[in-house]
mmCIF file of C-alpha atoms in Angstrom:
data_model
loop_
_atom_site.group_PDB
_atom_site.id
_atom_site.type_symbol
_atom_site.label_atom_id
_atom_site.label_comp_id
_atom_site.label_asym_id
_atom_site.label_seq_id
_atom_site.Cartn_x
_atom_site.Cartn_y
_atom_site.Cartn_z
ATOM 1 C CA GLY A 1068 169.513 219.958 24.123
ATOM 2 C CA ASP A 1069 173.275 219.647 23.982
ATOM 3 C CA SER A 1070 174.633 216.668 22.087
ATOM 4 C CA VAL A 1071 177.647 215.299 20.245
ATOM 5 C CA THR A 1072 177.632 213.252 17.060
ATOM 6 C CA GLN A 1073 180.754 211.297 16.404
ATOM 7 C CA MET A 1074 181.985 209.370 13.416
ATOM 8 C CA GLU A 1075 181.188 205.712 13.814
ATOM 9 C CA GLY A 1076 183.951 203.175 13.828
ATOM 10 C CA PRO A 1077 185.799 201.056 13.895
ATOM 11 C CA VAL A 1078 188.644 202.750 12.078
ATOM 12 C CA THR A 1079 191.563 200.614 10.973
ATOM 13 C CA LEU A 1080 194.760 202.200 9.683
ATOM 14 C CA SER A 1081 198.309 201.249 8.902
ATOM 15 C CA GLU A 1082 201.108 202.828 10.887
ATOM 16 C CA GLU A 1083 202.064 206.330 9.643
ATOM 17 C CA ALA A 1084 198.676 206.860 7.975
ATOM 18 C CA PHE A 1085 196.710 210.095 8.416
ATOM 19 C CA LEU A 1086 193.828 210.028 10.875
ATOM 20 C CA THR A 1087 190.622 212.027 10.962
ATOM 21 C CA ILE A 1088 187.761 211.317 13.343
ATOM 22 C CA ASN A 1089 184.791 213.574 12.750
ATOM 23 C CA CYS A 1090 182.835 215.197 15.561
ATOM 24 C CA THR A 1091 179.979 217.673 15.333
ATOM 25 C CA TYR A 1092 177.992 219.160 18.158
ATOM 26 C CA THR A 1093 174.723 220.843 19.031
ATOM 27 C CA ALA A 1094 174.753 223.317 21.896
ATOM 28 C CA THR A 1095 173.412 226.662 22.945
ATOM 29 C CA GLY A 1096 175.993 229.334 23.378
ATOM 30 C CA TYR A 1097 179.667 228.526 23.355
ATOM 31 C CA PRO A 1098 180.523 225.168 24.877
ATOM 32 C CA SER A 1099 183.965 223.851 25.722
ATOM 33 C CA LEU A 1100 184.999 220.923 23.548
ATOM 34 C CA PHE A 1101 187.153 217.919 24.428
ATOM 35 C CA TRP A 1102 188.645 214.751 23.074
ATOM 36 C CA TYR A 1103 189.117 211.927 25.566
ATOM 37 C CA VAL A 1104 190.975 208.681 24.881
ATOM 38 C CA GLN A 1105 190.501 205.281 26.488
ATOM 39 C CA TYR A 1106 193.376 202.855 26.055
ATOM 40 C CA PRO A 1107 192.689 199.139 26.517
ATOM 41 C CA GLY A 1108 192.141 198.340 30.192
ATOM 42 C CA GLU A 1109 192.522 201.956 31.292
ATOM 43 C CA GLY A 1110 190.262 204.837 32.280
ATOM 44 C CA LEU A 1111 189.311 207.859 30.212
ATOM 45 C CA GLN A 1112 192.094 210.385 29.764
ATOM 46 C CA LEU A 1113 191.803 213.914 28.494
ATOM 47 C CA LEU A 1114 193.645 214.163 25.185
ATOM 48 C CA LEU A 1115 193.018 217.782 24.249
ATOM 49 C CA LYS A 1116 190.507 220.586 24.619
ATOM 50 C CA ALA A 1117 189.391 223.935 23.206
ATOM 51 C CA THR A 1118 187.281 226.484 25.022
ATOM 52 C CA LYS A 1119 186.399 229.050 22.357
ATOM 53 C CA ALA A 1120 185.896 229.371 18.637
ATOM 54 C CA ASP A 1121 189.010 228.974 16.456
ATOM 55 C CA ASP A 1122 191.027 227.568 19.367
ATOM 56 C CA LYS A 1123 193.201 224.622 18.437
ATOM 57 C CA GLY A 1124 193.820 221.947 21.005
ATOM 58 C CA SER A 1125 196.875 219.739 20.572
ATOM 59 C CA ASN A 1126 198.638 216.926 22.391
ATOM 60 C CA LYS A 1127 200.779 213.910 21.471
ATOM 61 C CA GLY A 1128 200.636 214.860 17.783
ATOM 62 C CA PHE A 1129 196.840 215.045 17.784
ATOM 63 C CA GLU A 1130 195.051 218.270 16.907
ATOM 64 C CA ALA A 1131 191.483 219.543 16.799
ATOM 65 C CA THR A 1132 190.155 222.995 15.920
ATOM 66 C CA TYR A 1133 186.945 224.453 17.371
ATOM 67 C CA ARG A 1134 184.910 225.492 14.324
ATOM 68 C CA LYS A 1135 181.816 227.412 15.343
ATOM 69 C CA GLU A 1136 180.602 227.981 11.783
ATOM 70 C CA THR A 1137 180.433 224.236 11.131
ATOM 71 C CA THR A 1138 179.873 223.222 14.804
ATOM 72 C CA SER A 1139 182.718 220.755 14.480
ATOM 73 C CA PHE A 1140 185.764 219.588 16.402
ATOM 74 C CA HIS A 1141 187.404 216.961 14.208
ATOM 75 C CA LEU A 1142 190.394 215.051 15.583
ATOM 76 C CA GLU A 1143 193.438 214.690 13.313
ATOM 77 C CA LYS A 1144 196.884 213.169 13.452
ATOM 78 C CA GLY A 1145 199.352 213.223 10.626
ATOM 79 C CA SER A 1146 201.050 209.896 11.310
ATOM 80 C CA VAL A 1147 199.473 207.346 13.634
ATOM 81 C CA GLN A 1148 201.374 204.745 15.623
ATOM 82 C CA VAL A 1149 200.389 201.326 16.891
ATOM 83 C CA SER A 1150 200.316 202.817 20.391
ATOM 84 C CA ASP A 1151 197.476 205.144 19.323
ATOM 85 C CA SER A 1152 195.101 202.175 19.173
ATOM 86 C CA ALA A 1153 192.308 203.103 21.573
ATOM 87 C CA VAL A 1154 188.742 204.389 21.748
ATOM 88 C CA TYR A 1155 188.378 208.132 21.197
ATOM 89 C CA PHE A 1156 185.461 210.143 22.593
ATOM 90 C CA CYS A 1157 184.418 213.631 21.619
ATOM 91 C CA ALA A 1158 182.693 215.575 24.397
ATOM 92 C CA LEU A 1159 181.276 218.984 25.178
ATOM 93 C CA LYS A 1160 180.577 220.929 28.322
ATOM 94 C CA GLY A 1161 177.843 223.461 27.970
ATOM 95 C CA ARG A 1162 177.470 226.844 29.591
ATOM 96 C CA GLY A 1163 174.645 228.030 31.787
ATOM 97 C CA SER A 1164 172.579 225.696 33.883
ATOM 98 C CA THR A 1165 174.398 222.493 32.991
ATOM 99 C CA LEU A 1166 177.286 223.444 35.211
ATOM 100 C CA GLY A 1167 179.129 220.210 35.372
ATOM 101 C CA ARG A 1168 178.050 217.573 32.964
ATOM 102 C CA LEU A 1169 179.947 216.434 29.916
ATOM 103 C CA TYR A 1170 178.048 215.198 26.874
ATOM 104 C CA PHE A 1171 179.924 212.416 25.111
ATOM 105 C CA GLY A 1172 179.748 210.943 21.656
ATOM 106 C CA ARG A 1173 179.511 207.179 21.213
ATOM 107 C CA GLY A 1174 183.243 206.741 20.771
ATOM 108 C CA THR A 1175 185.356 205.649 17.801
ATOM 109 C CA GLN A 1176 187.519 202.554 18.043
ATOM 110 C CA LEU A 1177 190.879 203.067 16.327
ATOM 111 C CA THR A 1178 193.140 200.145 15.499
ATOM 112 C CA VAL A 1179 196.552 200.808 14.003
ATOM 113 C CA TRP A 1180 198.454 197.921 12.378
ATOM 114 C CA PRO A 1181 202.229 197.833 12.032
ATOM 115 C CA ASP B 166 198.538 212.063 44.190
ATOM 116 C CA THR B 167 197.499 208.878 42.445
ATOM 117 C CA GLY B 168 194.454 210.239 40.698
ATOM 118 C CA VAL B 169 190.810 209.289 41.029
ATOM 119 C CA SER B 170 190.257 205.871 42.565
ATOM 120 C CA GLN B 171 187.158 203.700 42.582
ATOM 121 C CA ASP B 172 186.230 200.670 44.587
ATOM 122 C CA PRO B 173 185.408 197.942 43.795
ATOM 123 C CA ARG B 174 186.662 197.572 40.239
ATOM 124 C CA HIS B 175 184.201 194.787 39.523
ATOM 125 C CA LYS B 176 180.930 193.794 41.132
ATOM 126 C CA ILE B 177 178.696 190.881 40.280
ATOM 127 C CA THR B 178 175.343 190.776 41.985
ATOM 128 C CA LYS B 179 171.957 189.115 41.676
ATOM 129 C CA ARG B 180 168.901 190.980 40.575
ATOM 130 C CA GLY B 181 167.168 192.649 43.495
ATOM 131 C CA GLN B 182 170.278 193.115 45.605
ATOM 132 C CA ASN B 183 171.657 196.488 46.690
ATOM 133 C CA VAL B 184 175.148 197.593 45.731
ATOM 134 C CA THR B 185 177.320 200.522 46.772
ATOM 135 C CA PHE B 186 180.324 201.969 44.977
ATOM 136 C CA ARG B 187 182.926 204.345 46.329
ATOM 137 C CA CYS B 188 184.889 207.083 44.602
ATOM 138 C CA ASP B 189 187.873 208.962 45.988
ATOM 139 C CA PRO B 190 188.593 212.079 43.927
ATOM 140 C CA ILE B 191 191.889 213.888 43.514
ATOM 141 C CA SER B 192 192.426 215.436 46.923
ATOM 142 C CA GLU B 193 192.265 219.123 46.027
ATOM 143 C CA HIS B 194 189.274 218.767 43.696
ATOM 144 C CA ASN B 195 185.950 220.057 45.016
ATOM 145 C CA ARG B 196 183.806 218.861 42.082
ATOM 146 C CA LEU B 197 182.830 215.238 41.664
ATOM 147 C CA TYR B 198 180.812 213.557 38.908
ATOM 148 C CA TRP B 199 179.252 210.167 38.300
ATOM 149 C CA TYR B 200 178.685 208.751 34.826
ATOM 150 C CA ARG B 201 177.417 205.454 33.479
ATOM 151 C CA GLN B 202 178.815 203.791 30.370
ATOM 152 C CA THR B 203 177.233 200.859 28.588
ATOM 153 C CA LEU B 204 178.909 198.766 25.911
ATOM 154 C CA GLY B 205 179.456 200.667 22.678
ATOM 155 C CA GLN B 206 178.263 203.964 24.115
ATOM 156 C CA GLY B 207 179.893 207.037 25.519
ATOM 157 C CA PRO B 208 179.571 207.881 29.200
ATOM 158 C CA GLU B 209 176.235 209.343 30.288
ATOM 159 C CA PHE B 210 176.040 211.863 33.091
ATOM 160 C CA LEU B 211 174.324 210.793 36.317
ATOM 161 C CA THR B 212 175.040 213.408 38.963
ATOM 162 C CA TYR B 213 177.389 216.164 40.089
ATOM 163 C CA PHE B 214 178.608 217.433 43.467
ATOM 164 C CA GLN B 215 180.341 220.609 44.390
ATOM 165 C CA ASN B 216 181.842 219.972 47.815
ATOM 166 C CA GLU B 217 179.061 218.119 49.677
ATOM 167 C CA ALA B 218 176.183 219.673 47.736
ATOM 168 C CA GLN B 219 174.537 217.632 44.991
ATOM 169 C CA LEU B 220 173.893 220.309 42.379
ATOM 170 C CA GLU B 221 172.677 218.389 39.367
ATOM 171 C CA LYS B 222 170.968 215.063 38.740
ATOM 172 C CA SER B 223 170.173 213.420 35.449
ATOM 173 C CA ARG B 224 166.764 211.934 34.755
ATOM 174 C CA LEU B 225 168.724 208.670 34.372
ATOM 175 C CA LEU B 226 169.123 208.696 38.147
ATOM 176 C CA SER B 227 165.946 206.881 39.101
ATOM 177 C CA ASP B 228 164.596 206.578 42.637
ATOM 178 C CA ARG B 229 166.637 203.406 43.074
ATOM 179 C CA PHE B 230 169.863 205.383 42.731
ATOM 180 C CA SER B 231 171.272 207.603 45.435
ATOM 181 C CA ALA B 232 174.594 209.379 45.670
ATOM 182 C CA GLU B 233 176.228 211.090 48.596
ATOM 183 C CA ARG B 234 179.339 213.048 49.349
ATOM 184 C CA PRO B 235 178.960 213.637 53.074
ATOM 185 C CA LYS B 236 182.181 215.460 53.869
ATOM 186 C CA GLY B 237 182.973 216.857 50.490
ATOM 187 C CA SER B 238 185.686 214.293 49.898
ATOM 188 C CA PHE B 239 184.829 210.722 48.831
ATOM 189 C CA SER B 240 181.472 209.865 47.334
ATOM 190 C CA THR B 241 179.256 206.780 47.273
ATOM 191 C CA LEU B 242 176.742 205.675 44.672
ATOM 192 C CA GLU B 243 174.126 203.182 45.838
ATOM 193 C CA ILE B 244 171.772 201.223 43.617
ATOM 194 C CA GLN B 245 168.867 199.563 45.363
ATOM 195 C CA ARG B 246 166.961 196.572 44.012
ATOM 196 C CA THR B 247 169.319 196.159 41.076
ATOM 197 C CA GLU B 248 167.950 195.237 37.665
ATOM 198 C CA GLN B 249 169.711 193.638 34.718
ATOM 199 C CA GLY B 250 169.529 196.954 32.905
ATOM 200 C CA ASP B 251 171.799 198.448 35.556
ATOM 201 C CA SER B 252 174.714 196.403 34.238
ATOM 202 C CA ALA B 253 177.264 198.961 33.076
ATOM 203 C CA MET B 254 180.549 200.628 33.887
ATOM 204 C CA TYR B 255 180.104 203.326 36.528
ATOM 205 C CA LEU B 256 182.658 206.102 36.190
ATOM 206 C CA CYS B 257 183.636 208.762 38.663
ATOM 207 C CA ALA B 258 185.444 211.961 37.731
ATOM 208 C CA SER B 259 186.660 215.018 39.604
ATOM 209 C CA SER B 260 187.727 218.519 38.734
ATOM 210 C CA GLY B 261 189.004 221.616 40.432
ATOM 211 C CA THR B 262 187.953 225.216 40.028
ATOM 212 C CA GLY B 263 189.594 228.091 38.309
ATOM 213 C CA GLY B 264 191.541 227.765 35.095
ATOM 214 C CA THR B 265 191.513 223.961 35.016
ATOM 215 C CA GLY B 266 187.904 223.607 36.103
ATOM 216 C CA ASP B 267 186.871 222.378 32.675
ATOM 217 C CA GLU B 268 189.078 219.311 32.906
ATOM 218 C CA GLN B 269 187.490 216.254 34.443
ATOM 219 C CA PHE B 270 189.822 213.486 35.545
ATOM 220 C CA PHE B 271 188.311 210.028 35.428
ATOM 221 C CA GLY B 272 188.792 206.995 37.602
ATOM 222 C CA PRO B 273 189.141 203.445 36.247
ATOM 223 C CA GLY B 274 185.462 202.690 36.793
ATOM 224 C CA THR B 275 183.431 200.006 38.563
ATOM 225 C CA ARG B 276 182.023 197.369 36.257
ATOM 226 C CA LEU B 277 178.651 196.122 37.522
ATOM 227 C CA THR B 278 177.119 192.891 36.289
ATOM 228 C CA VAL B 279 173.594 192.085 37.424
ATOM 229 C CA LEU B 280 172.638 188.435 36.938
#
Protein backbone atom coordinates (compact mmCIF):
# COMPACT_ATOMS: atom_id res chain seq x y z
CA GLY A 1 0.00 0.00 0.00
CA ASP A 2 0.90 3.67 -0.09
CA SER A 3 3.39 4.84 2.51
CA VAL A 4 5.94 7.51 3.35
CA THR A 5 9.30 7.00 5.02
CA GLN A 6 10.80 10.07 6.56
CA MET A 7 14.19 10.81 8.00
CA GLU A 8 14.13 10.39 11.74
CA GLY A 9 14.98 13.29 13.98
CA PRO A 10 15.54 15.26 15.89
CA VAL A 11 17.64 17.54 13.73
CA THR A 12 19.55 20.33 15.42
CA LEU A 13 21.21 23.07 13.38
CA SER A 14 22.78 26.45 13.88
CA GLU A 15 21.18 29.46 12.26
CA GLU A 16 22.12 29.88 8.56
CA ALA A 17 23.02 26.19 8.19
CA PHE A 18 21.79 24.11 5.24
CA LEU A 19 18.85 21.80 5.87
CA THR A 20 17.89 18.54 4.23
CA ILE A 21 15.12 16.28 5.49
CA ASN A 22 14.83 13.09 3.49
CA CYS A 23 11.51 11.63 2.40
CA THR A 24 10.86 8.61 0.21
CA TYR A 25 7.53 7.13 -0.74
CA THR A 26 5.84 3.98 -1.97
CA ALA A 27 2.73 4.41 -4.10
CA THR A 28 1.02 3.06 -7.15
CA GLY A 29 0.75 5.46 -10.00
CA TYR A 30 1.58 9.10 -9.58
CA PRO A 31 0.70 10.50 -6.17
CA SER A 32 0.71 14.14 -5.12
CA LEU A 33 3.41 14.93 -2.58
CA PHE A 34 3.36 17.44 0.27
CA TRP A 35 5.37 18.86 3.10
CA TYR A 36 3.41 20.04 6.13
CA VAL A 37 4.86 21.97 9.07
CA GLN A 38 3.65 22.09 12.66
CA TYR A 39 4.94 24.99 14.72
CA PRO A 40 4.84 24.70 18.51
CA GLY A 41 1.26 24.97 19.77
CA GLU A 42 -0.20 25.29 16.29
CA GLY A 43 -1.98 23.07 13.78
CA LEU A 44 -0.54 21.49 10.65
CA GLN A 45 0.10 23.92 7.82
CA LEU A 46 0.82 23.11 4.22
CA LEU A 47 4.36 24.22 3.42
CA LEU A 48 4.68 23.14 -0.20
CA LYS A 49 3.47 20.55 -2.68
CA ALA A 50 4.19 18.91 -6.04
CA THR A 51 1.69 17.03 -8.14
CA LYS A 52 3.78 15.43 -10.89
CA ALA A 53 7.26 14.16 -11.57
CA ASP A 54 10.03 16.79 -11.74
CA ASP A 55 7.77 19.46 -10.23
CA LYS A 56 9.47 21.61 -7.64
CA GLY A 57 7.44 22.94 -4.77
CA SER A 58 8.74 26.01 -2.94
CA ASN A 59 7.68 28.31 -0.13
CA LYS A 60 9.38 30.45 2.53
CA GLY A 61 12.81 29.48 1.19
CA PHE A 62 12.06 25.76 1.39
CA GLU A 63 12.15 23.59 -1.72
CA ALA A 64 11.40 19.99 -2.63
CA THR A 65 11.55 18.25 -6.01
CA TYR A 66 9.33 15.30 -6.96
CA ARG A 67 11.77 12.62 -8.13
CA LYS A 68 9.93 9.66 -9.60
CA GLU A 69 13.09 7.71 -10.44
CA THR A 70 14.18 7.70 -6.79
CA THR A 71 10.63 7.97 -5.32
CA SER A 72 11.81 10.87 -3.20
CA PHE A 73 10.68 14.32 -2.14
CA HIS A 74 13.47 15.68 0.04
CA LEU A 75 12.96 19.02 1.79
CA GLU A 76 15.80 21.56 1.58
CA LYS A 77 16.52 25.07 2.75
CA GLY A 78 19.74 26.90 2.13
CA SER A 79 19.83 28.95 5.33
CA VAL A 80 17.60 28.08 8.27
CA GLN A 81 16.37 30.54 10.87
CA VAL A 82 15.40 30.10 14.49
CA SER A 83 11.78 30.62 13.42
CA ASP A 84 11.97 27.45 11.29
CA SER A 85 12.05 25.33 14.44
CA ALA A 86 9.06 23.02 14.08
CA VAL A 87 8.04 19.48 13.19
CA TYR A 88 8.01 18.73 9.46
CA PHE A 89 5.83 16.01 7.92
CA CYS A 90 6.12 14.52 4.47
CA ALA A 91 2.84 13.26 3.04
CA LEU A 92 1.36 11.77 -0.10
CA LYS A 93 -2.09 11.58 -1.60
CA GLY A 94 -2.60 8.65 -3.87
CA ARG A 95 -4.69 8.35 -6.99
CA GLY A 96 -7.52 5.95 -7.63
CA SER A 97 -9.65 4.54 -4.88
CA THR A 98 -8.02 6.38 -2.00
CA LEU A 99 -9.75 9.57 -2.98
CA GLY A 100 -9.13 11.65 0.05
CA ARG A 101 -6.65 10.31 2.49
CA LEU A 102 -3.17 11.63 3.09
CA TYR A 103 -0.42 9.25 4.16
CA PHE A 104 2.02 10.94 6.52
CA GLY A 105 5.54 10.18 7.60
CA ARG A 106 6.42 10.15 11.30
CA GLY A 107 7.62 13.73 11.30
CA THR A 108 11.06 15.27 11.84
CA GLN A 109 11.64 17.67 14.70
CA LEU A 110 13.89 20.56 13.67
CA THR A 111 15.51 22.83 16.23
CA VAL A 112 17.54 25.80 15.07
CA TRP A 113 19.86 27.55 17.54
CA PRO A 114 20.93 31.17 17.21
CA ASP B 1 -12.91 33.01 7.14
CA THR B 2 -11.00 31.89 10.20
CA GLY B 3 -10.06 28.45 8.96
CA VAL B 4 -10.96 25.04 10.31
CA SER B 5 -12.12 25.07 13.91
CA GLN B 6 -12.44 22.21 16.37
CA ASP B 7 -14.18 21.95 19.69
CA PRO B 8 -13.21 21.19 22.38
CA ARG B 9 -9.46 21.72 22.22
CA HIS B 10 -8.87 19.39 25.14
CA LYS B 11 -10.94 16.60 26.63
CA ILE B 12 -10.16 14.47 29.64
CA THR B 13 -12.45 11.55 30.27
CA LYS B 14 -12.58 8.30 32.22
CA ARG B 15 -12.34 4.96 30.56
CA GLY B 16 -15.73 3.73 29.41
CA GLN B 17 -17.25 7.16 28.88
CA ASN B 18 -18.48 8.47 25.53
CA VAL B 19 -17.02 11.60 23.98
CA THR B 20 -17.99 13.70 20.98
CA PHE B 21 -15.86 16.16 19.04
CA ARG B 22 -16.99 18.80 16.59
CA CYS B 23 -15.29 20.15 13.49
CA ASP B 24 -16.31 23.20 11.48
CA PRO B 25 -14.57 23.25 8.10
CA ILE B 26 -13.77 26.24 5.93
CA SER B 27 -17.19 27.34 4.73
CA GLU B 28 -16.83 26.72 1.00
CA HIS B 29 -15.09 23.36 1.39
CA ASN B 30 -17.18 20.28 0.60
CA ARG B 31 -14.58 17.68 1.67
CA LEU B 32 -13.89 16.92 5.30
CA TYR B 33 -11.37 14.52 6.86
CA TRP B 34 -10.64 13.13 10.30
CA TYR B 35 -7.19 11.98 11.36
CA ARG B 36 -5.69 10.72 14.60
CA GLN B 37 -2.18 11.58 15.75
CA THR B 38 -0.37 9.90 18.60
CA LEU B 39 2.83 11.15 20.20
CA GLY B 40 5.83 10.89 17.90
CA GLN B 41 3.78 9.76 14.93
CA GLY B 42 2.32 11.40 11.88
CA PRO B 43 -1.43 11.77 11.50
CA GLU B 44 -3.32 8.62 10.51
CA PHE B 45 -6.41 8.81 8.36
CA LEU B 46 -9.74 7.87 9.95
CA THR B 47 -12.52 8.91 7.59
CA TYR B 48 -13.52 11.22 4.76
CA PHE B 49 -16.74 13.00 3.76
CA GLN B 50 -17.72 14.64 0.55
CA ASN B 51 -20.68 16.85 1.41
CA GLU B 52 -22.78 14.65 3.74
CA ALA B 53 -21.65 11.33 2.27
CA GLN B 54 -19.03 9.32 4.14
CA LEU B 55 -16.96 7.96 1.27
CA GLU B 56 -14.01 6.30 2.95
CA LYS B 57 -13.30 4.76 6.34
CA SER B 58 -10.04 3.44 7.67
CA ARG B 59 -9.82 0.09 9.41
CA LEU B 60 -8.65 2.17 12.39
CA LEU B 61 -12.25 3.33 12.75
CA SER B 62 -13.55 0.56 14.97
CA ASP B 63 -17.21 -0.02 15.81
CA ARG B 64 -16.83 2.30 18.79
CA PHE B 65 -16.13 5.23 16.47
CA SER B 66 -18.78 6.99 14.44
CA ALA B 67 -18.60 10.14 12.37
CA GLU B 68 -21.36 12.20 10.85
CA ARG B 69 -21.75 15.24 8.68
CA PRO B 70 -25.52 15.58 8.56
CA LYS B 71 -25.91 18.75 6.52
CA GLY B 72 -22.66 18.73 4.68
CA SER B 73 -21.22 21.45 6.88
CA PHE B 74 -19.89 20.67 10.37
CA SER B 75 -18.96 17.16 11.39
CA THR B 76 -18.93 15.22 14.65
CA LEU B 77 -16.73 12.32 15.71
CA GLU B 78 -18.05 10.19 18.57
CA ILE B 79 -16.08 7.59 20.49
CA GLN B 80 -18.12 5.24 22.62
CA ARG B 81 -16.79 3.33 25.62
CA THR B 82 -13.42 5.07 25.46
CA GLU B 83 -10.25 3.11 26.12
CA GLN B 84 -6.83 4.35 27.19
CA GLY B 85 -5.54 3.56 23.73
CA ASP B 86 -7.88 6.20 22.32
CA SER B 87 -5.77 8.93 23.90
CA ALA B 88 -4.48 10.99 20.98
CA MET B 89 -4.85 14.23 19.10
CA TYR B 90 -7.86 14.13 16.77
CA LEU B 91 -7.40 16.34 13.73
CA CYS B 92 -9.97 17.59 11.28
CA ALA B 93 -9.13 18.93 7.83
CA SER B 94 -11.12 20.26 4.90
CA SER B 95 -10.53 20.86 1.23
CA GLY B 96 -12.34 22.21 -1.76
CA THR B 97 -12.61 20.83 -5.26
CA GLY B 98 -11.00 21.86 -8.46
CA GLY B 99 -7.46 23.14 -8.70
CA THR B 100 -6.89 23.38 -4.95
CA GLY B 101 -8.60 20.11 -4.11
CA ASP B 102 -5.30 18.50 -3.18
CA GLU B 103 -4.70 20.93 -0.34
CA GLN B 104 -6.10 19.93 3.01
CA PHE B 105 -6.36 22.64 5.64
CA PHE B 106 -6.09 21.40 9.20
CA GLY B 107 -7.72 22.55 12.39
CA PRO B 108 -5.87 22.88 15.71
CA GLY B 109 -7.01 19.46 16.89
CA THR B 110 -8.77 18.04 19.95
CA ARG B 111 -6.45 16.40 22.44
CA LEU B 112 -8.17 13.46 24.15
CA THR B 113 -6.84 11.96 27.36
CA VAL B 114 -8.52 8.81 28.64
CA LEU B 115 -7.75 8.06 32.29
